[in-house]
PDB file of C-alpha atoms in Angstrom:
ATOM      1  CA  MET U   1     -46.740  18.779 -12.911  1.00 45.00           C
ATOM      2  CA  SER U   2     -46.048  21.844 -15.096  1.00 52.00           C
ATOM      3  CA  ASN U   3     -47.181  25.345 -14.107  1.00 56.00           C
ATOM      4  CA  SER U   4     -49.784  25.231 -16.870  1.00 61.00           C
ATOM      5  CA  SER U   5     -51.285  21.920 -15.822  1.00 60.00           C
ATOM      6  CA  SER U   6     -51.123  22.938 -12.136  1.00 59.00           C
ATOM      7  CA  GLN U   7     -52.988  26.157 -12.973  1.00 65.00           C
ATOM      8  CA  ASP U   8     -55.562  24.241 -15.045  1.00 71.00           C
ATOM      9  CA  PHE U   9     -56.113  21.828 -12.143  1.00 71.00           C
ATOM     10  CA  LEU U  10     -56.723  24.635  -9.656  1.00 68.00           C
ATOM     11  CA  ILE U  11     -59.105  26.451 -12.006  1.00 73.00           C
ATOM     12  CA  GLU U  12     -61.020  23.266 -12.793  1.00 78.00           C
ATOM     13  CA  HIS U  13     -61.451  22.436  -9.099  1.00 76.00           C
ATOM     14  CA  ASN U  14     -62.360  25.916  -7.847  1.00 79.00           C
ATOM     15  CA  GLU U  15     -65.959  25.308  -6.789  1.00 84.00           C
ATOM     16  CA  PHE U  16     -66.388  28.819  -5.357  1.00 85.00           C
ATOM     17  CA  MET U  17     -65.445  30.352  -8.692  1.00 83.00           C
ATOM     18  CA  LYS U  18     -67.807  28.050 -10.590  1.00 86.00           C
ATOM     19  CA  HIS U  19     -70.645  28.632  -8.108  1.00 85.00           C
ATOM     20  CA  ASN U  20     -70.341  32.381  -8.719  1.00 87.00           C
ATOM     21  CA  GLY U  21     -70.270  32.039 -12.516  1.00 89.00           C
ATOM     22  CA  VAL U  22     -66.682  33.219 -12.969  1.00 92.00           C
ATOM     23  CA  SER U  23     -64.644  31.827 -15.870  1.00 91.00           C
ATOM     24  CA  VAL U  24     -60.927  32.201 -16.562  1.00 94.00           C
ATOM     25  CA  VAL U  25     -60.425  33.061 -20.231  1.00 94.00           C
ATOM     26  CA  ALA U  26     -56.704  33.919 -20.494  1.00 94.00           C
ATOM     27  CA  VAL U  27     -53.500  33.546 -18.477  1.00 93.00           C
ATOM     28  CA  THR U  28     -49.954  34.731 -19.219  1.00 93.00           C
ATOM     29  CA  SER U  29     -46.849  34.823 -17.016  1.00 91.00           C
ATOM     30  CA  ASP U  30     -48.114  37.842 -15.033  1.00 95.00           C
ATOM     31  CA  THR U  31     -51.709  38.502 -16.159  1.00 97.00           C
ATOM     32  CA  ALA U  32     -55.134  36.899 -16.101  1.00 96.00           C
ATOM     33  CA  LYS U  33     -58.523  37.646 -17.601  1.00 97.00           C
ATOM     34  CA  THR U  34     -61.833  36.468 -16.195  1.00 95.00           C
ATOM     35  CA  THR U  35     -65.483  36.867 -17.162  1.00 96.00           C
ATOM     36  CA  LEU U  36     -68.839  36.847 -15.454  1.00 94.00           C
ATOM     37  CA  THR U  37     -72.177  36.794 -17.240  1.00 95.00           C
ATOM     38  CA  VAL U  38     -74.557  38.691 -14.985  1.00 95.00           C
ATOM     39  CA  ALA U  39     -77.317  36.387 -13.728  1.00 94.00           C
ATOM     40  CA  PRO U  40     -80.134  36.948 -11.225  1.00 94.00           C
ATOM     41  CA  GLN U  41     -77.921  35.611  -8.403  1.00 93.00           C
ATOM     42  CA  SER U  42     -75.287  38.269  -9.305  1.00 94.00           C
ATOM     43  CA  LEU U  43     -77.653  41.114  -8.438  1.00 95.00           C
ATOM     44  CA  ASN U  44     -78.359  42.896  -5.191  1.00 96.00           C
ATOM     45  CA  PRO U  45     -81.926  43.863  -4.168  1.00 96.00           C
ATOM     46  CA  TYR U  46     -81.621  47.086  -6.228  1.00 97.00           C
ATOM     47  CA  GLY U  47     -81.123  45.168  -9.463  1.00 96.00           C
ATOM     48  CA  ILE U  48     -77.425  46.010  -9.906  1.00 97.00           C
ATOM     49  CA  VAL U  49     -74.433  43.699  -9.727  1.00 97.00           C
ATOM     50  CA  HIS U  50     -73.566  42.962  -6.101  1.00 97.00           C
ATOM     51  CA  GLY U  51     -70.201  44.293  -4.948  1.00 96.00           C
ATOM     52  CA  GLY U  52     -69.339  40.786  -3.786  1.00 96.00           C
ATOM     53  CA  ALA U  53     -69.719  39.483  -7.345  1.00 96.00           C
ATOM     54  CA  LEU U  54     -67.399  42.213  -8.640  1.00 97.00           C
ATOM     55  CA  PHE U  55     -64.920  41.484  -5.840  1.00 97.00           C
ATOM     56  CA  THR U  56     -65.016  37.758  -6.621  1.00 95.00           C
ATOM     57  CA  LEU U  57     -64.321  38.427 -10.311  1.00 96.00           C
ATOM     58  CA  MET U  58     -61.249  40.499  -9.370  1.00 97.00           C
ATOM     59  CA  ASP U  59     -60.090  38.125  -6.617  1.00 96.00           C
ATOM     60  CA  VAL U  60     -60.143  35.143  -8.983  1.00 95.00           C
ATOM     61  CA  ALA U  61     -58.224  37.114 -11.635  1.00 96.00           C
ATOM     62  CA  ALA U  62     -55.641  38.236  -9.052  1.00 97.00           C
ATOM     63  CA  GLY U  63     -55.174  34.703  -7.733  1.00 95.00           C
ATOM     64  CA  VAL U  64     -54.754  33.232 -11.201  1.00 94.00           C
ATOM     65  CA  ALA U  65     -52.245  35.933 -12.210  1.00 96.00           C
ATOM     66  CA  ALA U  66     -50.249  35.350  -9.003  1.00 96.00           C
ATOM     67  CA  ARG U  67     -50.276  31.546  -9.486  1.00 93.00           C
ATOM     68  CA  ALA U  68     -48.838  31.884 -12.979  1.00 92.00           C
ATOM     69  CA  ASP U  69     -45.408  31.287 -11.400  1.00 92.00           C
ATOM     70  CA  GLY U  70     -46.543  27.821 -10.296  1.00 90.00           C
ATOM     71  CA  ARG U  71     -46.729  28.572  -6.585  1.00 92.00           C
ATOM     72  CA  ARG U  72     -49.836  28.586  -4.367  1.00 92.00           C
ATOM     73  CA  TYR U  73     -51.314  31.894  -3.147  1.00 95.00           C
ATOM     74  CA  VAL U  74     -54.186  33.130  -1.014  1.00 95.00           C
ATOM     75  CA  THR U  75     -55.502  36.664  -0.672  1.00 97.00           C
ATOM     76  CA  LEU U  76     -53.773  38.481   2.183  1.00 97.00           C
ATOM     77  CA  ASP U  77     -55.212  41.962   1.658  1.00 98.00           C
ATOM     78  CA  SER U  78     -57.216  43.923  -0.874  1.00 98.00           C
ATOM     79  CA  SER U  79     -58.439  47.401  -1.596  1.00 98.00           C
ATOM     80  CA  VAL U  80     -61.339  47.884  -4.002  1.00 98.00           C
ATOM     81  CA  HIS U  81     -62.936  51.028  -5.413  1.00 98.00           C
ATOM     82  CA  PHE U  82     -66.420  50.651  -6.881  1.00 98.00           C
ATOM     83  CA  LEU U  83     -66.930  53.315  -9.544  1.00 98.00           C
ATOM     84  CA  LYS U  84     -70.063  52.516 -11.566  1.00 97.00           C
ATOM     85  CA  SER U  85     -72.869  49.992 -11.502  1.00 95.00           C
ATOM     86  CA  VAL U  86     -74.528  47.792 -14.091  1.00 96.00           C
ATOM     87  CA  GLY U  87     -77.438  45.389 -14.026  1.00 95.00           C
ATOM     88  CA  ARG U  88     -76.816  43.048 -16.935  1.00 95.00           C
ATOM     89  CA  GLY U  89     -74.322  41.869 -19.523  1.00 95.00           C
ATOM     90  CA  LEU U  90     -70.902  40.307 -19.656  1.00 96.00           C
ATOM     91  CA  LEU U  91     -68.253  41.605 -17.249  1.00 97.00           C
ATOM     92  CA  TYR U  92     -64.503  41.337 -17.766  1.00 98.00           C
ATOM     93  CA  GLY U  93     -61.971  41.101 -14.960  1.00 97.00           C
ATOM     94  CA  THR U  94     -58.296  41.732 -15.632  1.00 98.00           C
ATOM     95  CA  ALA U  95     -55.325  41.320 -13.352  1.00 98.00           C
ATOM     96  CA  SER U  96     -51.681  42.271 -13.737  1.00 98.00           C
ATOM     97  CA  VAL U  97     -48.822  41.498 -11.356  1.00 98.00           C
ATOM     98  CA  VAL U  98     -47.000  44.679 -10.320  1.00 98.00           C
ATOM     99  CA  HIS U  99     -44.644  43.045  -7.796  1.00 97.00           C
ATOM    100  CA  ARG U 100     -43.639  39.442  -7.276  1.00 96.00           C
ATOM    101  CA  GLY U 101     -41.570  38.769  -4.167  1.00 94.00           C
ATOM    102  CA  ARG U 102     -40.567  35.681  -2.232  1.00 93.00           C
ATOM    103  CA  SER U 103     -43.668  35.642  -0.021  1.00 95.00           C
ATOM    104  CA  VAL U 104     -46.081  38.224  -1.472  1.00 96.00           C
ATOM    105  CA  CYS U 105     -47.350  39.168  -4.885  1.00 97.00           C
ATOM    106  CA  VAL U 106     -49.145  42.479  -5.525  1.00 98.00           C
ATOM    107  CA  VAL U 107     -51.707  42.443  -8.316  1.00 98.00           C
ATOM    108  CA  ASP U 108     -53.691  45.343  -9.817  1.00 98.00           C
ATOM    109  CA  THR U 109     -57.185  44.483 -11.054  1.00 98.00           C
ATOM    110  CA  GLU U 110     -60.164  46.039 -12.759  1.00 98.00           C
ATOM    111  CA  VAL U 111     -63.620  45.092 -13.986  1.00 98.00           C
ATOM    112  CA  THR U 112     -65.166  46.535 -17.113  1.00 98.00           C
ATOM    113  CA  ALA U 113     -68.620  46.117 -18.596  1.00 96.00           C
ATOM    114  CA  GLN U 114     -69.145  44.698 -22.069  1.00 90.00           C
ATOM    115  CA  GLU U 115     -69.164  48.247 -23.499  1.00 91.00           C
ATOM    116  CA  GLY U 116     -65.736  48.973 -21.962  1.00 94.00           C
ATOM    117  CA  VAL U 117     -67.056  51.044 -19.043  1.00 97.00           C
ATOM    118  CA  LEU U 118     -64.790  50.787 -15.979  1.00 98.00           C
ATOM    119  CA  LEU U 119     -66.866  49.488 -13.046  1.00 98.00           C
ATOM    120  CA  CYS U 120     -64.227  49.022 -10.355  1.00 98.00           C
ATOM    121  CA  ARG U 121     -60.500  48.857  -9.673  1.00 98.00           C
ATOM    122  CA  GLY U 122     -58.575  47.068  -6.990  1.00 98.00           C
ATOM    123  CA  SER U 123     -55.225  46.052  -5.629  1.00 98.00           C
ATOM    124  CA  PHE U 124     -54.692  42.597  -4.133  1.00 98.00           C
ATOM    125  CA  THR U 125     -51.798  41.395  -2.005  1.00 98.00           C
ATOM    126  CA  MET U 126     -51.454  37.646  -2.405  1.00 98.00           C
ATOM    127  CA  PHE U 127     -49.529  35.555   0.138  1.00 97.00           C
ATOM    128  CA  CYS U 128     -47.418  32.678  -1.154  1.00 96.00           C
ATOM    129  CA  LEU U 129     -48.095  29.422   0.714  1.00 94.00           C
ATOM    130  CA  ASN U 130     -44.991  27.641  -0.579  1.00 85.00           C
ATOM    131  CA  ASP U 131     -41.695  28.214  -2.367  1.00 67.00           C
ATOM    132  CA  THR U 132     -42.207  25.498  -4.972  1.00 64.00           C
ATOM    133  CA  ALA U 133     -44.978  24.617  -7.379  1.00 56.00           C
ATOM    134  CA  ASP U 134     -47.389  21.944  -6.220  1.00 55.00           C
ATOM    135  CA  VAL U 135     -51.086  21.145  -6.320  1.00 52.00           C
ATOM    136  CA  PRO U 136     -53.311  20.181  -3.391  1.00 52.00           C
ATOM    137  CA  SER U 137     -54.726  16.695  -3.417  1.00 49.00           C
ATOM    138  CA  GLN U 138     -58.352  16.098  -4.402  1.00 47.00           C
ATOM    139  CA  GLY U 139     -59.061  14.782  -0.880  1.00 45.00           C
TER     140      GLY U 139
END
């Protein structure tokens, strides 16, 4: 299975991502872009986007960018800085690999609002589960 079809499979079968309304809109060899349309379930009790929704948007983007090499990754560590809040609209998550090693991949991320306002930034360390490309079974 090619890296592209492996990546497509993992995106298509990511129920957590779909449940949270996150979509992957672009992938290159070391970058990924995601979107989230703010919905009522994205908001905290104060009517602004929940930090967990922002984190999920960045985590998905980081994972997709890391997996662009065809290997499987999980989040090992992250650091996120929430800068501004928003209560509606389309949000954009971007991720860019800054280091790709044998067992870890470091990815910088950010989320911007539809108007281009920076909402948060983060750094994710992704742990590689295997040395070769493969896809989990649908079991």
